[in-house]
Amino acid sequence: MHLIIEHFLILDSIHKINIKMNKVKWLSVGLGLLVLSTLFTACNKSASGSIVSTGNISITSVVQSKFLSTVTISTSGSGSNSSITIKSNGLPEHKTPYWGLGNALYEPFPSGHAPNVNTQMTAHNYAMTIPTNPDEATSKEATSLGEIGMALNGVPLFNDREGGNVSLDAMTVTTFDYSGAHPAPSKNYHYHTTGRYTSLDDAKLIGFLRDGFPIYGRKDTTGIYPTLDSYGGHFGPTQDFTSGIYHYHASNVNYLNTGYYILKAGSYYGTKGTFTN
Ligand SMILES: [Zn+2]
Ligand SMILES: [Zn+2]
C-alpha cells in the first residue's frame, strides 16, 4: 500500500514538473513572438514614426496567384523598376445578359433593367502594365473615362463616369447586369460597381488598379467598413498582404439608391501604368 501511494506521488510530481516545463516553454515562445512583432513593427515604421505604406511591398506573388488562369501574366525589369503585364480578352467567366440569349452563360437582367445601345460584348486584346512595387505618387492624377484597372477575371474596371465624362446617372444604371457592368461603344464589357460575381458586402479582392494597388470589397478582413481617404483607400492588412499595404475599397455609399456600390472614383493614389486595348 505504502509503495503504491509513493508510486502515485512520484507520478504526480513528474506531471507537475512537466506542466512547469510546458509553462516555461510557452512563456519563451510568447516572449519570442513579442520580440519578433516589436522588431517587425519597427521595420514597418520610418524614422519619423509614420508607417511606410508603399514602395517596399511586391505584389507579384498575389497577382500570379489571384488572377484567373484565363489571363496571361508576365514580369519584366528588375528591382524598383520592374513591372507586371496582365493580358486578357476582357470577357467574363460568369453569367450576364450581355452574352446574348441562347448563350450558356446568359442570365436575365435584374428587374427593370435592359440592355444599353451597345447590346453585346466582344473579345479585346487588353494589356495592363503595373509596377511590381506600387508607390504613392507625389502628384495625384485623376482617373479618366475608360479602363482604370482590371478585375481578377480580366474584365476592365471603370470609374463612376460615363460617356461625356459625366457621373453615371440612374438611367444608365438600369443598363447594368447583376455585376454592375455593361459594354461601352466598342462592345467592351466593364465593371463600374461591385456585384454578384465580384464582391457583395465583403472583403474580397476584386482586382488591381492601373497604379498597382489592389482593390477590395466594401469591408476589411476584420469585417468592418473602413474609413477611407479621398482616394478611396487606406493602409492596412488584407488577407493577401497580411503585413499591410495601401489598398482601395469599393465605396460604401448606395449609389443613387440603386443598390450598386461604385468601385472607384477620383484620383489614383499611385502612378498609373499603361492599359492598351
Ligand atoms: Zn460604362
Ligand atoms: Zn482596408
PDB file of C-alpha atoms and ligand atoms in Angstrom:
ATOM      1  CA  MET A   1       0.000   0.000   0.000  1.00  0.00           C
ATOM      2  CA  HIS A   2       2.736   2.421   1.024  1.00  0.00           C
ATOM      3  CA  LEU A   3       4.651   1.600  -2.141  1.00  0.00           C
ATOM      4  CA  ILE A   4       1.633   2.219  -4.330  1.00  0.00           C
ATOM      5  CA  ILE A   5       0.996   5.656  -2.758  1.00  0.00           C
ATOM      6  CA  GLU A   6       4.632   6.560  -3.175  1.00  0.00           C
ATOM      7  CA  HIS A   7       4.439   5.499  -6.817  1.00  0.00           C
ATOM      8  CA  PHE A   8       1.486   7.842  -7.371  1.00  0.00           C
ATOM      9  CA  LEU A   9       3.293  10.684  -5.562  1.00  0.00           C
ATOM     10  CA  ILE A  10       6.240  10.253  -7.887  1.00  0.00           C
ATOM     11  CA  LEU A  11       3.963  10.217 -10.939  1.00  0.00           C
ATOM     12  CA  ASP A  12       2.221  13.300  -9.626  1.00  0.00           C
ATOM     13  CA  SER A  13       5.463  15.226  -9.183  1.00  0.00           C
ATOM     14  CA  ILE A  14       6.662  14.214 -12.672  1.00  0.00           C
ATOM     15  CA  HIS A  15       3.360  15.509 -14.010  1.00  0.00           C
ATOM     16  CA  LYS A  16       3.825  18.818 -12.155  1.00  0.00           C
ATOM     17  CA  ILE A  17       7.354  19.190 -13.498  1.00  0.00           C
ATOM     18  CA  ASN A  18       6.002  18.600 -16.995  1.00  0.00           C
ATOM     19  CA  ILE A  19       3.397  21.295 -16.527  1.00  0.00           C
ATOM     20  CA  LYS A  20       6.061  23.693 -15.232  1.00  0.00           C
ATOM     21  CA  MET A  21       8.287  22.911 -18.207  1.00  0.00           C
ATOM     22  CA  ASN A  22       5.398  23.499 -20.575  1.00  0.00           C
ATOM     23  CA  LYS A  23       4.747  26.838 -18.918  1.00  0.00           C
ATOM     24  CA  VAL A  24       8.391  27.810 -19.321  1.00  0.00           C
ATOM     25  CA  LYS A  25       8.305  26.671 -22.944  1.00  0.00           C
ATOM     26  CA  TRP A  26       5.171  28.676 -23.795  1.00  0.00           C
ATOM     27  CA  LEU A  27       6.447  31.678 -21.901  1.00  0.00           C
ATOM     28  CA  SER A  28       9.620  31.680 -24.002  1.00  0.00           C
ATOM     29  CA  VAL A  29       7.612  31.179 -27.210  1.00  0.00           C
ATOM     30  CA  GLY A  30       5.424  34.117 -26.172  1.00  0.00           C
ATOM     31  CA  LEU A  31       8.434  36.298 -25.400  1.00  0.00           C
ATOM     32  CA  GLY A  32       9.965  35.318 -28.727  1.00  0.00           C
ATOM     33  CA  LEU A  33       6.817  36.358 -30.587  1.00  0.00           C
ATOM     34  CA  LEU A  34       6.715  39.631 -28.690  1.00  0.00           C
ATOM     35  CA  VAL A  35      10.309  40.389 -29.662  1.00  0.00           C
ATOM     36  CA  LEU A  36       9.591  39.404 -33.280  1.00  0.00           C
ATOM     37  CA  SER A  37       6.454  41.540 -33.510  1.00  0.00           C
ATOM     38  CA  THR A  38       8.246  44.503 -31.957  1.00  0.00           C
ATOM     39  CA  LEU A  39      11.055  44.144 -34.485  1.00  0.00           C
ATOM     40  CA  PHE A  40       8.502  43.765 -37.263  1.00  0.00           C
ATOM     41  CA  THR A  41       6.606  46.903 -36.223  1.00  0.00           C
ATOM     42  CA  ALA A  42       9.881  48.766 -36.010  1.00  0.00           C
ATOM     43  CA  CYS A  43      10.789  47.703 -39.551  1.00  0.00           C
ATOM     44  CA  ASN A  44       7.485  48.970 -40.886  1.00  0.00           C
ATOM     45  CA  LYS A  45       7.924  52.427 -39.482  1.00  0.00           C
ATOM     46  CA  SER A  46      10.070  55.114 -40.963  1.00  0.00           C
ATOM     47  CA  ALA A  47      12.423  57.244 -38.911  1.00  0.00           C
ATOM     48  CA  SER A  48       9.680  59.804 -38.430  1.00  0.00           C
ATOM     49  CA  GLY A  49       7.432  57.116 -36.958  1.00  0.00           C
ATOM     50  CA  SER A  50       4.879  57.152 -39.760  1.00  0.00           C
ATOM     51  CA  ILE A  51       4.000  53.889 -41.460  1.00  0.00           C
ATOM     52  CA  VAL A  52       5.852  53.219 -44.699  1.00  0.00           C
ATOM     53  CA  SER A  53       2.846  52.240 -46.731  1.00  0.00           C
ATOM     54  CA  THR A  54       4.159  51.783 -50.227  1.00  0.00           C
ATOM     55  CA  GLY A  55       7.084  51.074 -52.447  1.00  0.00           C
ATOM     56  CA  ASN A  56       8.553  48.230 -50.405  1.00  0.00           C
ATOM     57  CA  ILE A  57       5.910  45.569 -50.995  1.00  0.00           C
ATOM     58  CA  SER A  58       5.953  43.362 -54.079  1.00  0.00           C
ATOM     59  CA  ILE A  59       2.552  42.477 -55.485  1.00  0.00           C
ATOM     60  CA  THR A  60       3.918  39.845 -57.902  1.00  0.00           C
ATOM     61  CA  SER A  61       3.008  36.674 -55.985  1.00  0.00           C
ATOM     62  CA  VAL A  62      -0.532  37.884 -55.247  1.00  0.00           C
ATOM     63  CA  VAL A  63      -1.064  38.880 -58.890  1.00  0.00           C
ATOM     64  CA  GLN A  64       0.241  35.494 -60.030  1.00  0.00           C
ATOM     65  CA  SER A  65      -1.907  33.521 -57.599  1.00  0.00           C
ATOM     66  CA  LYS A  66      -5.147  35.521 -57.646  1.00  0.00           C
ATOM     67  CA  PHE A  67      -5.805  36.334 -61.307  1.00  0.00           C
ATOM     68  CA  LEU A  68      -7.753  33.636 -63.130  1.00  0.00           C
ATOM     69  CA  SER A  69      -5.822  31.304 -65.393  1.00  0.00           C
ATOM     70  CA  THR A  70      -7.599  32.808 -68.409  1.00  0.00           C
ATOM     71  CA  VAL A  71      -5.308  35.850 -68.186  1.00  0.00           C
ATOM     72  CA  THR A  72      -1.607  35.861 -69.096  1.00  0.00           C
ATOM     73  CA  ILE A  73       0.874  37.314 -66.631  1.00  0.00           C
ATOM     74  CA  SER A  74       4.467  38.298 -67.371  1.00  0.00           C
ATOM     75  CA  THR A  75       7.054  40.302 -65.494  1.00  0.00           C
ATOM     76  CA  SER A  76       9.849  42.483 -66.802  1.00  0.00           C
ATOM     77  CA  GLY A  77      12.690  44.540 -65.422  1.00  0.00           C
ATOM     78  CA  SER A  78      14.242  44.163 -62.008  1.00  0.00           C
ATOM     79  CA  GLY A  79      14.315  45.957 -58.704  1.00  0.00           C
ATOM     80  CA  SER A  80      12.221  49.053 -58.220  1.00  0.00           C
ATOM     81  CA  ASN A  81      11.694  49.473 -61.978  1.00  0.00           C
ATOM     82  CA  SER A  82      10.116  46.053 -62.532  1.00  0.00           C
ATOM     83  CA  SER A  83       6.587  45.728 -63.817  1.00  0.00           C
ATOM     84  CA  ILE A  84       3.893  43.148 -64.375  1.00  0.00           C
ATOM     85  CA  THR A  85       1.850  42.900 -67.561  1.00  0.00           C
ATOM     86  CA  ILE A  86      -1.555  41.229 -67.406  1.00  0.00           C
ATOM     87  CA  LYS A  87      -3.234  40.327 -70.686  1.00  0.00           C
ATOM     88  CA  SER A  88      -6.869  39.339 -71.129  1.00  0.00           C
ATOM     89  CA  ASN A  89      -9.653  39.277 -73.679  1.00  0.00           C
ATOM     90  CA  GLY A  90     -11.935  41.086 -71.243  1.00  0.00           C
ATOM     91  CA  LEU A  91     -14.789  38.612 -71.412  1.00  0.00           C
ATOM     92  CA  PRO A  92     -16.226  37.494 -68.067  1.00  0.00           C
ATOM     93  CA  GLU A  93     -16.239  33.835 -66.981  1.00  0.00           C
ATOM     94  CA  HIS A  94     -19.612  34.415 -65.315  1.00  0.00           C
ATOM     95  CA  LYS A  95     -23.218  34.897 -66.335  1.00  0.00           C
ATOM     96  CA  THR A  96     -24.539  38.144 -67.778  1.00  0.00           C
ATOM     97  CA  PRO A  97     -27.366  39.035 -70.186  1.00  0.00           C
ATOM     98  CA  TYR A  98     -24.715  40.632 -72.395  1.00  0.00           C
ATOM     99  CA  TRP A  99     -23.644  37.165 -73.574  1.00  0.00           C
ATOM    100  CA  GLY A 100     -26.896  37.221 -75.518  1.00  0.00           C
ATOM    101  CA  LEU A 101     -29.917  34.935 -75.469  1.00  0.00           C
ATOM    102  CA  GLY A 102     -29.051  31.326 -76.178  1.00  0.00           C
ATOM    103  CA  ASN A 103     -25.541  31.528 -74.742  1.00  0.00           C
ATOM    104  CA  ALA A 104     -24.891  29.045 -71.910  1.00  0.00           C
ATOM    105  CA  LEU A 105     -23.802  31.963 -69.693  1.00  0.00           C
ATOM    106  CA  TYR A 106     -26.887  34.061 -70.421  1.00  0.00           C
ATOM    107  CA  GLU A 107     -28.966  35.196 -67.463  1.00  0.00           C
ATOM    108  CA  PRO A 108     -31.749  37.794 -67.436  1.00  0.00           C
ATOM    109  CA  PHE A 109     -31.273  41.409 -66.341  1.00  0.00           C
ATOM    110  CA  PRO A 110     -32.200  42.482 -62.826  1.00  0.00           C
ATOM    111  CA  SER A 111     -35.832  43.595 -62.614  1.00  0.00           C
ATOM    112  CA  GLY A 112     -36.434  46.857 -64.514  1.00  0.00           C
ATOM    113  CA  HIS A 113     -33.069  46.733 -66.288  1.00  0.00           C
ATOM    114  CA  ALA A 114     -32.497  46.487 -70.041  1.00  0.00           C
ATOM    115  CA  PRO A 115     -29.503  46.405 -72.419  1.00  0.00           C
ATOM    116  CA  ASN A 116     -27.814  49.638 -73.452  1.00  0.00           C
ATOM    117  CA  VAL A 117     -27.368  50.645 -77.106  1.00  0.00           C
ATOM    118  CA  ASN A 118     -24.168  48.615 -77.375  1.00  0.00           C
ATOM    119  CA  THR A 119     -26.286  45.492 -76.713  1.00  0.00           C
ATOM    120  CA  GLN A 120     -23.469  42.915 -76.633  1.00  0.00           C
ATOM    121  CA  MET A 121     -19.815  42.432 -75.751  1.00  0.00           C
ATOM    122  CA  THR A 122     -16.871  41.203 -77.760  1.00  0.00           C
ATOM    123  CA  ALA A 123     -13.341  39.995 -77.046  1.00  0.00           C
ATOM    124  CA  HIS A 124     -10.491  42.507 -76.897  1.00  0.00           C
ATOM    125  CA  ASN A 125      -6.725  42.381 -76.560  1.00  0.00           C
ATOM    126  CA  TYR A 126      -6.126  44.069 -73.236  1.00  0.00           C
ATOM    127  CA  ALA A 127      -2.717  44.544 -71.658  1.00  0.00           C
ATOM    128  CA  MET A 128      -2.364  46.301 -68.329  1.00  0.00           C
ATOM    129  CA  THR A 129       1.151  47.047 -67.111  1.00  0.00           C
ATOM    130  CA  ILE A 130       1.521  47.876 -63.426  1.00  0.00           C
ATOM    131  CA  PRO A 131       4.520  48.447 -61.152  1.00  0.00           C
ATOM    132  CA  THR A 132       5.711  45.428 -59.138  1.00  0.00           C
ATOM    133  CA  ASN A 133       6.257  47.705 -56.141  1.00  0.00           C
ATOM    134  CA  PRO A 134       3.481  50.307 -56.290  1.00  0.00           C
ATOM    135  CA  ASP A 135       4.267  53.602 -54.625  1.00  0.00           C
ATOM    136  CA  GLU A 136       2.425  56.762 -53.691  1.00  0.00           C
ATOM    137  CA  ALA A 137       2.540  59.418 -56.420  1.00  0.00           C
ATOM    138  CA  THR A 138       3.864  62.809 -55.403  1.00  0.00           C
ATOM    139  CA  SER A 139       1.224  64.423 -57.588  1.00  0.00           C
ATOM    140  CA  LYS A 140      -2.090  62.543 -57.813  1.00  0.00           C
ATOM    141  CA  GLU A 141      -3.671  62.028 -61.220  1.00  0.00           C
ATOM    142  CA  ALA A 142      -7.424  61.816 -61.725  1.00  0.00           C
ATOM    143  CA  THR A 143      -8.857  58.588 -63.123  1.00  0.00           C
ATOM    144  CA  SER A 144     -10.407  59.109 -66.529  1.00  0.00           C
ATOM    145  CA  LEU A 145     -13.020  57.518 -68.744  1.00  0.00           C
ATOM    146  CA  GLY A 146     -12.134  54.034 -69.865  1.00  0.00           C
ATOM    147  CA  GLU A 147     -10.045  51.352 -68.217  1.00  0.00           C
ATOM    148  CA  ILE A 148      -8.734  52.277 -64.769  1.00  0.00           C
ATOM    149  CA  GLY A 149      -7.897  48.743 -63.657  1.00  0.00           C
ATOM    150  CA  MET A 150      -8.555  45.060 -64.182  1.00  0.00           C
ATOM    151  CA  ALA A 151     -10.627  42.564 -62.209  1.00  0.00           C
ATOM    152  CA  LEU A 152      -9.164  39.152 -61.368  1.00  0.00           C
ATOM    153  CA  ASN A 153     -11.019  37.658 -64.346  1.00  0.00           C
ATOM    154  CA  GLY A 154      -9.532  40.135 -66.827  1.00  0.00           C
ATOM    155  CA  VAL A 155     -12.611  42.379 -67.130  1.00  0.00           C
ATOM    156  CA  PRO A 156     -11.692  46.106 -67.097  1.00  0.00           C
ATOM    157  CA  LEU A 157     -12.689  48.307 -64.163  1.00  0.00           C
ATOM    158  CA  PHE A 158     -14.202  51.738 -64.894  1.00  0.00           C
ATOM    159  CA  ASN A 159     -14.740  54.647 -62.521  1.00  0.00           C
ATOM    160  CA  ASP A 160     -18.024  56.447 -61.748  1.00  0.00           C
ATOM    161  CA  ARG A 161     -18.143  58.225 -65.111  1.00  0.00           C
ATOM    162  CA  GLU A 162     -19.793  57.548 -68.434  1.00  0.00           C
ATOM    163  CA  GLY A 163     -19.578  58.939 -71.975  1.00  0.00           C
ATOM    164  CA  GLY A 164     -19.171  62.716 -71.993  1.00  0.00           C
ATOM    165  CA  ASN A 165     -17.294  62.334 -68.700  1.00  0.00           C
ATOM    166  CA  VAL A 166     -20.424  62.816 -66.623  1.00  0.00           C
ATOM    167  CA  SER A 167     -21.293  60.917 -63.459  1.00  0.00           C
ATOM    168  CA  LEU A 168     -23.322  57.768 -64.063  1.00  0.00           C
ATOM    169  CA  ASP A 169     -26.995  58.645 -63.821  1.00  0.00           C
ATOM    170  CA  ALA A 170     -29.854  56.469 -62.604  1.00  0.00           C
ATOM    171  CA  MET A 171     -30.939  55.756 -66.186  1.00  0.00           C
ATOM    172  CA  THR A 172     -27.506  54.393 -67.118  1.00  0.00           C
ATOM    173  CA  VAL A 173     -27.504  52.220 -64.020  1.00  0.00           C
ATOM    174  CA  THR A 174     -30.600  50.455 -65.426  1.00  0.00           C
ATOM    175  CA  THR A 175     -28.337  49.063 -68.172  1.00  0.00           C
ATOM    176  CA  PHE A 176     -26.206  47.227 -65.584  1.00  0.00           C
ATOM    177  CA  ASP A 177     -26.315  43.472 -65.170  1.00  0.00           C
ATOM    178  CA  TYR A 178     -26.018  41.822 -61.737  1.00  0.00           C
ATOM    179  CA  SER A 179     -22.304  42.654 -61.773  1.00  0.00           C
ATOM    180  CA  GLY A 180     -22.723  46.413 -62.197  1.00  0.00           C
ATOM    181  CA  ALA A 181     -21.407  46.035 -65.725  1.00  0.00           C
ATOM    182  CA  HIS A 182     -22.322  46.750 -69.335  1.00  0.00           C
ATOM    183  CA  PRO A 183     -20.481  47.182 -72.649  1.00  0.00           C
ATOM    184  CA  ALA A 184     -19.135  50.535 -73.908  1.00  0.00           C
ATOM    185  CA  PRO A 185     -19.389  51.613 -77.591  1.00  0.00           C
ATOM    186  CA  SER A 186     -16.629  49.253 -78.749  1.00  0.00           C
ATOM    187  CA  LYS A 187     -18.599  46.450 -77.049  1.00  0.00           C
ATOM    188  CA  ASN A 188     -16.005  46.401 -74.286  1.00  0.00           C
ATOM    189  CA  TYR A 189     -17.664  44.931 -71.194  1.00  0.00           C
ATOM    190  CA  HIS A 190     -16.625  46.636 -67.927  1.00  0.00           C
ATOM    191  CA  TYR A 191     -17.482  46.879 -64.222  1.00  0.00           C
ATOM    192  CA  HIS A 192     -18.457  50.188 -62.640  1.00  0.00           C
ATOM    193  CA  THR A 193     -19.585  48.752 -59.305  1.00  0.00           C
ATOM    194  CA  THR A 194     -19.406  45.721 -57.059  1.00  0.00           C
ATOM    195  CA  GLY A 195     -21.765  42.905 -57.951  1.00  0.00           C
ATOM    196  CA  ARG A 196     -22.880  39.313 -57.761  1.00  0.00           C
ATOM    197  CA  TYR A 197     -19.754  37.796 -59.322  1.00  0.00           C
ATOM    198  CA  THR A 198     -17.071  40.044 -57.856  1.00  0.00           C
ATOM    199  CA  SER A 199     -17.885  41.254 -54.345  1.00  0.00           C
ATOM    200  CA  LEU A 200     -21.058  41.785 -52.328  1.00  0.00           C
ATOM    201  CA  ASP A 201     -20.692  43.447 -48.934  1.00  0.00           C
ATOM    202  CA  ASP A 202     -17.482  41.563 -48.197  1.00  0.00           C
ATOM    203  CA  ALA A 203     -13.685  41.864 -48.141  1.00  0.00           C
ATOM    204  CA  LYS A 204     -12.948  40.017 -51.389  1.00  0.00           C
ATOM    205  CA  LEU A 205     -10.062  41.023 -53.618  1.00  0.00           C
ATOM    206  CA  ILE A 206     -11.669  42.446 -56.786  1.00  0.00           C
ATOM    207  CA  GLY A 207      -8.601  43.268 -58.857  1.00  0.00           C
ATOM    208  CA  PHE A 208      -5.854  45.862 -59.278  1.00  0.00           C
ATOM    209  CA  LEU A 209      -5.968  49.453 -60.449  1.00  0.00           C
ATOM    210  CA  ARG A 210      -3.528  50.776 -63.009  1.00  0.00           C
ATOM    211  CA  ASP A 211      -1.265  52.161 -60.286  1.00  0.00           C
ATOM    212  CA  GLY A 212      -0.665  48.623 -58.995  1.00  0.00           C
ATOM    213  CA  PHE A 213      -2.663  48.909 -55.795  1.00  0.00           C
ATOM    214  CA  PRO A 214      -5.275  46.213 -55.070  1.00  0.00           C
ATOM    215  CA  ILE A 215      -8.978  46.980 -54.703  1.00  0.00           C
ATOM    216  CA  TYR A 216     -11.232  45.128 -52.277  1.00  0.00           C
ATOM    217  CA  GLY A 217     -14.920  44.933 -51.474  1.00  0.00           C
ATOM    218  CA  ARG A 218     -16.586  47.313 -49.048  1.00  0.00           C
ATOM    219  CA  LYS A 219     -15.301  45.581 -45.935  1.00  0.00           C
ATOM    220  CA  ASP A 220     -11.899  44.956 -44.403  1.00  0.00           C
ATOM    221  CA  THR A 221     -10.839  41.430 -43.385  1.00  0.00           C
ATOM    222  CA  THR A 222     -11.904  42.346 -39.860  1.00  0.00           C
ATOM    223  CA  GLY A 223     -15.493  42.677 -41.113  1.00  0.00           C
ATOM    224  CA  ILE A 224     -15.706  46.438 -40.601  1.00  0.00           C
ATOM    225  CA  TYR A 225     -16.302  49.177 -43.170  1.00  0.00           C
ATOM    226  CA  PRO A 226     -13.001  51.072 -43.111  1.00  0.00           C
ATOM    227  CA  THR A 227     -12.641  54.823 -43.061  1.00  0.00           C
ATOM    228  CA  LEU A 228     -11.129  55.768 -46.422  1.00  0.00           C
ATOM    229  CA  ASP A 229      -9.006  58.671 -47.616  1.00  0.00           C
ATOM    230  CA  SER A 230     -10.006  60.924 -50.517  1.00  0.00           C
ATOM    231  CA  TYR A 231      -8.653  58.335 -52.992  1.00  0.00           C
ATOM    232  CA  GLY A 232     -10.950  55.640 -51.649  1.00  0.00           C
ATOM    233  CA  GLY A 233      -8.208  53.689 -49.918  1.00  0.00           C
ATOM    234  CA  HIS A 234      -6.127  53.340 -46.799  1.00  0.00           C
ATOM    235  CA  PHE A 235      -3.118  51.480 -45.442  1.00  0.00           C
ATOM    236  CA  GLY A 236      -3.655  48.242 -43.536  1.00  0.00           C
ATOM    237  CA  PRO A 237      -3.511  44.460 -43.642  1.00  0.00           C
ATOM    238  CA  THR A 238      -5.598  42.474 -46.122  1.00  0.00           C
ATOM    239  CA  GLN A 239      -5.971  38.720 -46.495  1.00  0.00           C
ATOM    240  CA  ASP A 240      -3.414  38.833 -49.327  1.00  0.00           C
ATOM    241  CA  PHE A 241      -0.981  41.318 -47.770  1.00  0.00           C
ATOM    242  CA  THR A 242      -1.044  40.462 -44.081  1.00  0.00           C
ATOM    243  CA  SER A 243       1.754  42.911 -43.210  1.00  0.00           C
ATOM    244  CA  GLY A 244      -0.288  45.713 -44.695  1.00  0.00           C
ATOM    245  CA  ILE A 245      -0.374  47.554 -48.000  1.00  0.00           C
ATOM    246  CA  TYR A 246      -2.114  50.601 -49.345  1.00  0.00           C
ATOM    247  CA  HIS A 247      -5.351  49.329 -50.894  1.00  0.00           C
ATOM    248  CA  TYR A 248      -8.604  50.652 -52.280  1.00  0.00           C
ATOM    249  CA  HIS A 249     -12.080  49.619 -51.207  1.00  0.00           C
ATOM    250  CA  ALA A 250     -15.317  49.868 -53.134  1.00  0.00           C
ATOM    251  CA  SER A 251     -17.382  52.816 -51.944  1.00  0.00           C
ATOM    252  CA  ASN A 252     -19.794  52.037 -49.112  1.00  0.00           C
ATOM    253  CA  VAL A 253     -22.352  54.501 -50.491  1.00  0.00           C
ATOM    254  CA  ASN A 254     -25.502  53.002 -52.032  1.00  0.00           C
ATOM    255  CA  TYR A 255     -25.113  54.844 -55.353  1.00  0.00           C
ATOM    256  CA  LEU A 256     -28.215  56.957 -56.129  1.00  0.00           C
ATOM    257  CA  ASN A 257     -30.111  54.399 -54.017  1.00  0.00           C
ATOM    258  CA  THR A 258     -29.746  51.875 -56.845  1.00  0.00           C
ATOM    259  CA  GLY A 259     -28.281  49.123 -54.669  1.00  0.00           C
ATOM    260  CA  TYR A 260     -24.979  49.347 -56.555  1.00  0.00           C
ATOM    261  CA  TYR A 261     -21.674  50.437 -54.998  1.00  0.00           C
ATOM    262  CA  ILE A 262     -19.124  52.326 -57.131  1.00  0.00           C
ATOM    263  CA  LEU A 263     -15.710  50.650 -57.310  1.00  0.00           C
ATOM    264  CA  LYS A 264     -13.549  53.730 -57.602  1.00  0.00           C
ATOM    265  CA  ALA A 265     -13.952  57.456 -58.128  1.00  0.00           C
ATOM    266  CA  GLY A 266     -11.453  60.301 -58.048  1.00  0.00           C
ATOM    267  CA  SER A 267      -7.684  60.140 -58.342  1.00  0.00           C
ATOM    268  CA  TYR A 268      -5.163  57.322 -58.274  1.00  0.00           C
ATOM    269  CA  TYR A 269      -3.072  57.060 -55.121  1.00  0.00           C
ATOM    270  CA  GLY A 270      -0.079  55.848 -57.112  1.00  0.00           C
ATOM    271  CA  THR A 271       1.258  56.422 -60.621  1.00  0.00           C
ATOM    272  CA  LYS A 272      -0.808  54.746 -63.287  1.00  0.00           C
ATOM    273  CA  GLY A 273       0.705  52.291 -65.734  1.00  0.00           C
ATOM    274  CA  THR A 274      -0.461  51.654 -69.289  1.00  0.00           C
ATOM    275  CA  PHE A 275      -3.644  49.903 -70.336  1.00  0.00           C
ATOM    276  CA  THR A 276      -3.856  49.119 -74.034  1.00  0.00           C
ATOM    277  CA  ASN A 277      -6.816  47.667 -75.874  1.00  0.00           C
TER     278      ASN A 277
HETATM  279 ZN    ZN B   1     -19.874  52.076 -68.540  1.00  0.00          ZN
HETATM  280 ZN    ZN B   2      -8.884  48.028 -45.992  1.00  0.00          ZN
END
